[in-house]
């Protein structure tokens, strides 16, 4: 059918073009237009017209419809659009309007298909990313390059570390390691030293918890009297709930460690301790939401070496346990949960300390939320602990000038503005009291407004509450001792109390019991103090340091066999190999921390900023 515009139309053309769509003129260039033919997509790339290749236009014949070359179209359209000329063009001169309109329809159709498959494509990309990360982590060349680079970076950082900081870190490692060795060596000897019918496990749990809670409680009271820390961060319901939860987990792990040590094979105890770093890593990703990748070659190498160290430390028990059938199998299952609960407890401790510890490195974030130099009167008077001889904001110059000029003399102009600033901040204090310097004022404002606390105050409060909860939970095990599924035989509550009194007397009477008890209590105290500080740096590193005690304790038992209550121990060369492997595992983890420290610092800064914002909201 002839078209009034000089072209043609097709009665079967049902295309509906958008109103706002504008096809370019025939002189505009286009490339690789995709068109559909119903069976697939083909690409037509017309050559641009040039002046030398312009074809002559024949004269139109009346009554004859111009012939056009067929163009593949989608299945829903059986014809092409109108032409601006009735002249039959060459294939290179196909009208742009027609081709661009067809391309528009095909593109819209393909876009709809892409949106339908968007979820599958995204999942495919995620799978490819994970596969690539795993292959990258298992590549030996990448691992060697990482180790070489990070050793160089670690050497540069160690040069900037002061001797005091280095000694502080070495002391923490020594506390955790020695505490681990003392606990492992003494626990079995302590249980075996009690005579039959004295509730050895329950008595040990109660008195160890009491000794530890008394120590932390006394230290906390002395610290409060001497330093007068601000403890407002401990007054909210959420904080108390967190402390109680940490205390319950600490009590559970202590009870399982004491009760299970006499009812489970040693190989399970060793393997359980070896699994703690893995569970610590899992909880670090789930709770702390650490953004660092767990598929780093250094981190995977660290975990593999730690597992190898555990297997080497238990090679004797792996061969011996196959010939034994343990009674009370449920204790074995209960002891297995010691690893995840230990990892979870230390992760929660790290989160609590990070949230409520005042950190001077974040002073720029604290300042906008503080009191702008104005403290409540009782706080201003309470914390005037600066010695008079210390210089404070020009106070020395002003007082010297007053002594020379006499009372009431004019002050020098150089110190006038500084003195006014001091007096402004000291408006709430008594007359003649020295002003509170800014290095004391900003921390106090942050602690008041944002519920932050001193580093030592937060740790002491957390350890004190945890140990007190441990004593309370230990009392729950008293009625359990009368039940057959727990103790192996049914007893009355009167007999349980009688056996407990016998166990208490045995602490000072039975040979070797008191020394083993003191050794275990001291080891538990050392491990708790060192682990609390190491948790603030890394929960995984604390697990590695504690695991060093496994091969060391085996070597101690070889040197002093009187403490050995088992039938045999692993050969000394296996213990040395285990010690080397766990040392390499810790070193690989430190290299990974060095590599990702910038990501960690940025993440911790953003996390602290979010905590501050929530505290003020």
XYZ file of C-alpha atoms in Angstrom:
617
model
C 0.000 0.000 0.000
C 1.302 3.394 -0.956
C 2.172 5.783 1.830
C 1.190 9.481 1.555
C 4.687 10.442 2.709
C 6.146 8.970 -0.441
C 7.079 5.642 1.107
C 4.982 2.577 1.780
C 3.149 0.962 4.651
C 2.212 -2.601 5.492
C -1.208 -3.553 6.708
C 0.280 -6.189 9.022
C 2.660 -3.811 10.777
C 1.513 -3.707 14.467
C 4.521 -2.077 16.040
C 3.880 0.549 18.669
C 6.714 2.978 19.066
C 7.128 5.137 22.182
C 6.012 8.729 21.828
C 9.293 10.131 23.120
C 11.440 8.025 20.835
C 13.277 10.010 18.151
C 14.965 8.144 15.337
C 18.129 9.810 14.068
C 18.281 11.253 10.606
C 19.684 9.180 7.749
C 22.937 11.125 7.883
C 23.677 10.017 11.492
C 26.018 7.030 11.843
C 25.214 3.853 13.741
C 27.220 0.755 14.516
C 26.460 -2.890 15.135
C 22.679 -2.669 15.383
C 21.172 -5.865 16.783
C 17.986 -7.019 15.111
C 15.939 -10.140 15.650
C 14.580 -12.553 13.078
C 12.513 -14.700 15.406
C 15.161 -17.408 15.640
C 17.980 -15.405 17.085
C 19.811 -12.100 16.935
C 21.865 -11.014 13.990
C 24.109 -8.021 13.615
C 24.017 -5.663 10.676
C 26.888 -3.217 10.321
C 26.142 -0.834 7.472
C 28.957 1.166 5.994
C 28.662 4.910 6.372
C 27.780 6.816 3.244
C 30.506 8.864 1.597
C 30.483 11.484 -1.088
C 32.237 9.234 -3.630
C 29.864 6.303 -3.162
C 26.516 8.107 -3.594
C 24.299 5.993 -5.867
C 22.210 7.719 -8.585
C 18.509 7.865 -7.857
C 16.271 6.486 -10.674
C 13.092 8.320 -11.611
C 9.945 7.042 -9.884
C 7.528 4.921 -11.967
C 3.868 5.870 -11.497
C 1.714 3.146 -9.955
C 4.615 0.927 -9.005
C 5.570 0.416 -5.386
C 9.294 0.842 -4.806
C 11.197 -2.355 -4.071
C 13.043 -2.609 -0.794
C 15.501 -5.183 0.409
C 14.101 -7.395 3.184
C 15.417 -6.787 6.692
C 15.097 -9.428 9.441
C 12.568 -8.337 12.043
C 11.407 -9.758 15.365
C 8.716 -12.423 15.413
C 6.101 -9.976 16.692
C 6.520 -7.685 13.625
C 6.097 -8.785 10.002
C 7.138 -5.606 8.240
C 9.475 -2.704 8.480
C 8.791 0.953 8.989
C 8.246 3.643 6.349
C 10.964 5.100 4.174
C 11.446 8.739 3.447
C 12.004 8.049 -0.234
C 10.270 5.910 -2.847
C 13.611 5.155 -4.460
C 14.976 1.601 -4.079
C 18.274 2.145 -2.186
C 21.408 -0.028 -2.134
C 21.940 -2.210 0.992
C 24.553 0.280 2.237
C 21.969 3.068 2.100
C 19.259 1.445 4.216
C 17.315 4.199 5.910
C 18.511 4.906 9.479
C 15.012 5.537 10.760
C 13.849 2.024 9.966
C 16.917 0.263 11.372
C 17.086 2.344 14.540
C 13.422 1.693 15.314
C 13.916 -2.044 14.931
C 17.031 -1.838 17.114
C 15.069 0.027 19.771
C 12.486 -2.761 19.988
C 15.118 -5.485 20.189
C 17.096 -3.639 22.879
C 13.975 -3.202 25.027
C 13.185 -6.898 24.650
C 16.742 -7.928 25.586
C 16.704 -5.587 28.575
C 13.650 -7.350 29.931
C 15.390 -10.700 29.591
C 18.446 -9.354 31.423
C 16.313 -8.165 34.323
C 14.734 -11.613 34.620
C 18.156 -13.275 34.728
C 19.724 -10.643 36.995
C 19.534 -12.774 40.138
C 21.124 -15.780 38.486
C 23.893 -13.640 36.999
C 24.627 -12.076 40.376
C 24.808 -15.483 42.032
C 27.114 -16.697 39.295
C 29.427 -13.735 39.865
C 29.512 -14.447 43.613
C 30.388 -18.093 42.993
C 33.152 -17.085 40.602
C 34.500 -14.597 43.149
C 34.624 -17.234 45.898
C 36.288 -19.756 43.570
C 38.837 -17.158 42.584
C 39.537 -16.292 46.237
C 40.062 -19.944 47.169
C 42.339 -20.602 44.184
C 44.262 -17.427 45.012
C 44.640 -18.514 48.633
C 45.951 -21.963 47.664
C 48.481 -20.655 45.163
C 52.013 -21.329 46.546
C 53.526 -18.448 44.571
C 51.029 -15.999 46.061
C 51.697 -17.386 49.538
C 55.467 -17.010 49.186
C 55.112 -13.453 47.877
C 52.830 -12.545 50.794
C 55.251 -13.956 53.356
C 58.244 -12.122 51.883
C 56.407 -8.807 51.660
C 54.902 -8.960 55.131
C 58.168 -9.971 56.808
C 59.762 -6.828 55.378
C 56.851 -4.699 56.580
C 56.926 -6.321 60.022
C 60.640 -5.555 60.366
C 59.977 -1.892 59.639
C 57.203 -1.742 62.235
C 59.250 -3.491 64.914
C 61.915 -0.812 64.561
C 59.355 1.781 65.671
C 58.173 -0.218 68.702
C 59.542 1.001 72.028
C 61.247 -1.382 74.432
C 58.489 -0.829 76.982
C 55.774 -1.839 74.511
C 57.789 -4.871 73.467
C 58.243 -5.963 77.083
C 54.530 -5.431 77.714
C 53.612 -7.753 74.837
C 56.188 -10.348 75.880
C 54.819 -10.287 79.440
C 51.274 -10.945 78.201
C 52.449 -13.888 76.100
C 54.374 -15.243 79.087
C 51.330 -14.940 81.362
C 49.010 -16.806 78.991
C 51.554 -19.500 78.132
C 52.623 -20.145 81.719
C 48.997 -20.120 82.865
C 48.109 -22.680 80.211
C 50.999 -24.962 81.222
C 50.170 -24.727 84.934
C 46.515 -25.556 84.336
C 47.205 -28.516 82.034
C 49.883 -30.006 84.287
C 48.063 -29.576 87.603
C 44.401 -30.294 86.837
C 44.644 -34.073 86.497
C 47.065 -34.333 89.421
C 44.696 -32.235 91.554
C 41.695 -34.458 90.815
C 43.674 -37.650 91.412
C 45.088 -36.376 94.734
C 41.654 -36.330 96.400
C 40.628 -39.557 98.118
C 37.537 -41.321 96.877
C 34.251 -39.831 98.094
C 35.397 -36.229 98.553
C 33.772 -34.519 95.510
C 37.140 -33.641 94.012
C 35.817 -31.840 90.904
C 33.158 -29.809 92.732
C 35.520 -28.829 95.547
C 38.186 -27.718 93.076
C 35.687 -25.701 91.021
C 34.292 -23.877 94.057
C 37.591 -22.945 95.663
C 39.286 -21.938 92.410
C 36.327 -19.643 91.628
C 36.359 -18.167 95.140
C 40.103 -17.481 95.059
C 39.902 -15.801 91.660
C 36.868 -13.664 92.540
C 38.464 -12.505 95.808
C 41.609 -11.427 93.993
C 39.800 -9.347 91.361
C 37.360 -7.889 93.897
C 40.151 -6.700 96.206
C 42.139 -5.214 93.318
C 39.030 -3.405 92.032
C 38.296 -1.894 95.459
C 41.899 -0.715 95.838
C 41.817 0.783 92.339
C 38.570 2.635 93.048
C 39.936 4.081 96.309
C 43.280 5.180 94.881
C 42.327 6.289 91.358
C 38.613 7.112 91.713
C 37.667 6.018 88.184
C 34.388 7.037 86.579
C 32.239 3.865 86.362
C 29.019 5.204 84.847
C 29.424 2.872 81.857
C 28.463 -0.081 84.097
C 25.069 1.292 85.133
C 22.962 0.427 82.100
C 20.901 -2.734 81.783
C 22.635 -3.788 78.563
C 26.074 -3.567 80.158
C 25.013 -5.628 83.156
C 23.451 -8.198 80.838
C 26.672 -8.467 78.836
C 28.756 -8.910 81.986
C 26.423 -11.609 83.301
C 26.492 -13.432 79.977
C 30.295 -13.378 79.891
C 30.377 -14.607 83.492
C 28.017 -17.509 82.765
C 30.110 -18.628 79.798
C 33.277 -18.363 81.866
C 31.686 -20.486 84.584
C 30.520 -23.075 82.054
C 33.954 -23.414 80.454
C 35.646 -23.668 83.863
C 33.217 -26.362 85.031
C 33.553 -28.425 81.851
C 37.333 -28.110 82.018
C 37.472 -29.389 85.604
C 34.746 -32.038 85.434
C 35.599 -33.244 81.949
C 39.334 -33.557 82.535
C 38.809 -36.687 84.623
C 36.086 -38.181 82.406
C 37.342 -37.629 78.859
C 40.395 -38.912 76.988
C 43.346 -36.570 76.824
C 43.277 -36.592 73.029
C 39.845 -34.956 73.091
C 41.080 -32.299 75.478
C 44.006 -31.506 73.198
C 41.900 -31.462 70.028
C 39.310 -29.238 71.716
C 41.921 -26.636 72.598
C 43.225 -26.858 69.026
C 39.768 -26.030 67.623
C 39.425 -22.786 69.601
C 41.217 -20.595 66.966
C 38.811 -21.797 64.275
C 35.732 -20.986 66.364
C 37.262 -17.644 67.317
C 37.598 -16.828 63.619
C 33.968 -17.815 62.986
C 32.625 -15.627 65.797
C 34.895 -12.782 64.729
C 33.189 -12.780 61.323
C 29.657 -13.286 62.677
C 29.619 -10.961 65.704
C 32.355 -8.394 65.122
C 31.732 -8.489 61.333
C 35.395 -8.112 60.505
C 35.584 -7.098 56.798
C 38.935 -8.793 56.180
C 38.881 -11.837 53.911
C 39.274 -15.221 55.589
C 40.663 -16.725 52.364
C 44.022 -15.035 52.758
C 46.905 -17.477 52.118
C 48.598 -16.405 55.355
C 45.488 -16.967 57.466
C 44.788 -20.382 55.941
C 48.426 -21.365 56.443
C 48.161 -20.281 60.066
C 45.101 -22.460 60.698
C 46.669 -25.476 58.963
C 49.852 -25.175 61.028
C 47.813 -24.884 64.239
C 45.910 -28.057 63.362
C 49.175 -29.849 62.602
C 50.565 -28.744 65.951
C 47.520 -30.148 67.733
C 47.840 -33.510 65.994
C 51.536 -33.712 66.829
C 50.858 -32.934 70.492
C 48.317 -35.780 70.703
C 49.984 -38.437 68.550
C 50.382 -40.847 71.482
C 46.770 -40.469 72.603
C 45.512 -40.928 69.030
C 47.010 -44.414 69.049
C 46.025 -45.300 72.592
C 42.443 -44.072 72.629
C 41.352 -46.535 69.937
C 41.762 -49.426 72.373
C 39.759 -47.744 75.144
C 36.034 -47.502 75.605
C 35.120 -44.522 77.714
C 32.395 -44.709 80.296
C 29.962 -41.762 80.587
C 30.169 -40.937 76.896
C 27.977 -37.868 77.335
C 30.890 -36.113 79.059
C 32.804 -36.472 75.816
C 29.989 -34.724 73.943
C 29.819 -31.999 76.603
C 33.557 -31.446 76.438
C 33.322 -30.885 72.688
C 31.276 -27.719 73.305
C 34.148 -26.257 75.298
C 35.817 -24.992 72.109
C 32.892 -22.930 70.688
C 31.966 -21.567 74.116
C 35.552 -20.518 74.763
C 35.760 -18.750 71.398
C 32.394 -17.054 71.961
C 33.283 -15.918 75.492
C 36.535 -14.265 74.439
C 34.844 -12.645 71.424
C 32.196 -11.111 73.700
C 34.930 -9.879 76.035
C 36.693 -8.185 73.123
C 33.434 -6.523 72.034
C 32.687 -5.289 75.568
C 36.152 -3.793 76.035
C 36.103 -2.116 72.619
C 32.719 -0.519 73.251
C 33.336 0.894 76.739
C 37.074 1.631 76.835
C 38.128 5.251 76.393
C 40.744 5.353 73.624
C 42.774 8.572 73.184
C 43.296 7.730 69.510
C 39.636 8.650 68.891
C 39.697 12.044 70.627
C 38.697 13.779 67.387
C 35.464 11.755 67.400
C 34.819 12.254 71.118
C 35.157 16.029 71.065
C 31.928 17.016 69.215
C 29.852 14.996 71.699
C 31.490 16.279 74.888
C 30.509 19.037 77.319
C 32.688 21.711 75.670
C 34.859 22.252 78.730
C 32.080 22.536 81.331
C 32.012 19.723 83.892
C 29.470 19.245 86.684
C 30.719 20.801 89.969
C 31.011 17.472 91.790
C 33.049 16.018 88.927
C 35.266 19.112 88.725
C 36.100 18.908 92.429
C 36.390 15.131 92.507
C 39.064 14.866 89.847
C 41.426 17.664 90.909
C 44.398 15.333 91.115
C 47.054 17.440 89.350
C 50.054 18.359 91.452
C 50.550 22.116 92.037
C 54.071 22.102 90.615
C 52.872 20.961 87.185
C 52.437 23.766 84.630
C 48.830 24.357 83.626
C 47.801 26.687 80.817
C 50.029 29.633 81.790
C 49.267 29.375 85.494
C 52.971 29.346 86.465
C 53.726 32.556 84.600
C 50.716 34.289 86.112
C 51.513 33.263 89.700
C 55.180 34.277 89.322
C 54.101 37.692 88.110
C 51.691 38.036 91.024
C 54.446 37.300 93.517
C 56.638 40.004 91.974
C 53.974 42.681 91.729
C 52.195 41.849 94.995
C 48.588 40.809 95.543
C 46.167 42.577 93.304
C 48.865 43.471 90.786
C 48.062 43.442 87.105
C 48.926 40.332 85.153
C 50.960 40.387 82.000
C 49.055 40.600 78.758
C 50.769 37.487 77.412
C 49.078 35.246 79.988
C 45.794 37.128 80.233
C 43.848 35.213 77.598
C 45.129 31.851 78.810
C 44.252 32.660 82.400
C 40.744 33.724 81.363
C 40.282 30.392 79.632
C 41.398 28.593 82.772
C 39.057 30.644 84.947
C 36.178 29.984 82.560
C 36.693 26.238 82.854
C 37.085 26.606 86.626
C 33.876 28.537 87.273
C 32.231 25.596 89.016
C 35.195 24.905 91.347
C 36.058 26.435 94.670
C 38.060 29.634 94.796
C 41.802 29.042 94.778
C 41.553 25.461 93.478
C 43.919 24.623 90.599
C 42.192 24.253 87.219
C 41.691 20.878 85.624
C 44.053 20.604 82.617
C 42.658 19.692 79.178
C 44.440 16.339 79.091
C 42.246 15.353 82.063
C 39.155 17.286 81.043
C 38.491 15.678 77.636
C 38.679 12.073 78.915
C 36.290 12.964 81.743
C 33.846 14.576 79.349
C 33.979 11.526 77.082
C 33.425 9.182 80.021
C 30.464 11.205 81.286
C 28.730 11.851 77.961
C 29.560 8.634 76.092
C 29.739 6.164 78.995
C 33.387 5.310 78.447
C 35.820 4.053 81.081
C 39.526 3.740 81.738
C 41.218 0.737 80.181
C 42.114 -0.840 83.521
C 38.738 -0.019 85.085
C 36.835 -1.758 82.278
C 39.012 -4.867 82.501
C 38.869 -5.072 86.302
C 35.100 -4.670 86.387
C 34.609 -7.293 83.681
C 36.895 -9.832 85.384
C 35.382 -9.170 88.823
C 31.788 -9.649 87.688
C 32.758 -12.706 85.654
C 34.498 -14.372 88.610
C 31.618 -13.563 90.993
C 29.134 -15.101 88.550
C 31.405 -18.141 88.358
C 31.077 -18.597 92.134
C 27.285 -18.353 91.932
C 27.071 -20.812 89.037
C 29.370 -23.206 90.899
C 26.680 -23.471 93.572
C 24.295 -24.867 90.947
C 26.502 -27.940 90.615
C 25.973 -28.786 94.298
C 22.533 -30.451 93.844
C 23.748 -32.114 90.644
C 26.258 -34.097 92.691
C 23.344 -35.982 94.271
C 22.052 -37.249 90.898
C 23.227 -40.496 89.365
C 23.553 -39.248 85.773
C 26.013 -36.613 86.986
C 28.085 -38.278 89.692
C 27.511 -41.913 88.804
C 25.599 -42.771 91.984
C 22.581 -41.402 93.815
C 23.320 -39.570 97.061
C 21.310 -37.547 99.511
C 21.960 -33.839 99.928
C 23.334 -34.537 103.405
C 25.926 -36.917 101.998
C 26.874 -34.413 99.317
C 27.505 -31.778 101.984
C 29.520 -34.252 104.027
C 31.674 -35.172 101.023
C 32.201 -31.497 100.263
C 33.446 -30.849 103.805
C 35.800 -33.805 103.464
C 37.147 -32.366 100.231
C 37.663 -28.991 101.904
C 39.684 -30.564 104.704
C 41.686 -32.548 102.173
C 42.974 -29.336 100.591
C 45.294 -28.795 103.552
C 45.743 -32.372 104.779
C 46.157 -34.617 101.732
C 49.661 -34.865 100.326
C 50.239 -32.761 97.218
C 46.653 -31.464 97.047
C 47.353 -27.929 98.270
C 50.340 -27.433 95.953
C 48.357 -28.700 92.957
C 45.412 -26.485 93.928
C 47.598 -23.380 94.246
C 49.315 -24.171 90.957
C 46.002 -24.531 89.131
C 44.528 -21.391 90.742
C 47.622 -19.352 89.892
C 47.617 -20.675 86.330
C 43.949 -19.781 85.922
C 44.653 -16.274 87.232
C 47.651 -15.746 84.936
C 45.757 -17.012 81.897
C 42.757 -14.785 82.681
C 44.830 -11.604 83.077
C 46.942 -12.189 79.984
C 43.985 -13.314 77.870
C 41.990 -10.208 78.807
C 44.692 -7.951 77.376
C 45.353 -10.139 74.332
C 41.620 -10.299 73.535
C 41.675 -6.547 73.037
C 44.263 -7.034 70.300
C 43.139 -10.329 68.749
C 41.011 -13.219 69.974
C 42.638 -15.607 67.490
C 46.160 -14.707 68.593
C 45.167 -15.347 72.215
C 44.019 -18.836 71.173
C 47.368 -19.537 69.527
C 49.319 -18.346 72.549
C 47.229 -20.496 74.883
C 47.736 -23.491 72.581
C 51.511 -23.173 73.026
C 50.941 -24.646 76.487
C 50.045 -28.066 75.022
C 53.523 -29.163 73.858
C 55.210 -27.237 76.675
C 53.167 -29.053 79.315
C 54.095 -32.394 77.718
C 57.770 -31.453 77.960
C 57.278 -30.461 81.610
C 55.754 -33.872 82.338
C 58.778 -35.521 80.733
C 61.121 -33.520 82.959
C 58.971 -34.008 86.085
C 57.117 -37.332 85.713
C 55.756 -37.138 89.273
C 52.991 -34.839 87.952
C 52.025 -37.270 85.199
C 48.857 -39.231 86.040
C 48.396 -40.777 82.579
C 49.753 -44.077 81.333
C 52.109 -42.437 78.875
C 52.954 -39.224 77.053
C 53.866 -38.254 73.528
C 57.554 -38.580 72.634
C 59.611 -35.454 73.188
C 60.476 -34.987 69.492
C 56.768 -34.880 68.602
C 56.328 -32.207 71.268
C 59.167 -30.166 69.790
C 57.638 -30.439 66.309
C 54.285 -29.379 67.751
C 55.922 -26.402 69.464
C 57.602 -25.300 66.224
C 54.360 -25.652 64.244
C 52.295 -23.579 66.669
C 55.043 -20.952 66.717
C 54.947 -20.764 62.918
C 51.146 -20.600 63.035
C 51.278 -17.611 65.362
C 53.938 -15.945 63.213
C 51.846 -16.428 60.053
C 48.863 -14.900 61.836
C 50.918 -11.873 62.909
C 51.974 -11.420 59.266
C 48.314 -11.517 58.233
C 47.465 -8.904 60.856
C 50.319 -6.744 59.549
C 49.033 -7.076 55.999
C 45.443 -6.147 56.877
C 46.072 -3.612 59.649
C 44.935 -0.624 57.571
C 41.609 -2.310 56.814
C 41.242 -3.185 60.481
C 42.014 0.354 61.677
C 39.490 1.862 59.294
C 36.870 -0.702 60.325
C 37.476 -0.105 64.045
C 37.279 3.644 63.555
C 33.945 3.374 61.758
C 32.708 0.947 64.416
C 33.711 3.320 67.210
C 32.027 6.205 65.409
C 28.807 4.196 65.200
C 29.032 3.329 68.910
C 29.496 7.006 69.826
C 26.535 8.004 67.671
C 24.302 5.378 69.297
C 25.422 6.413 72.784
C 24.338 9.998 72.128
C 21.109 9.167 70.280
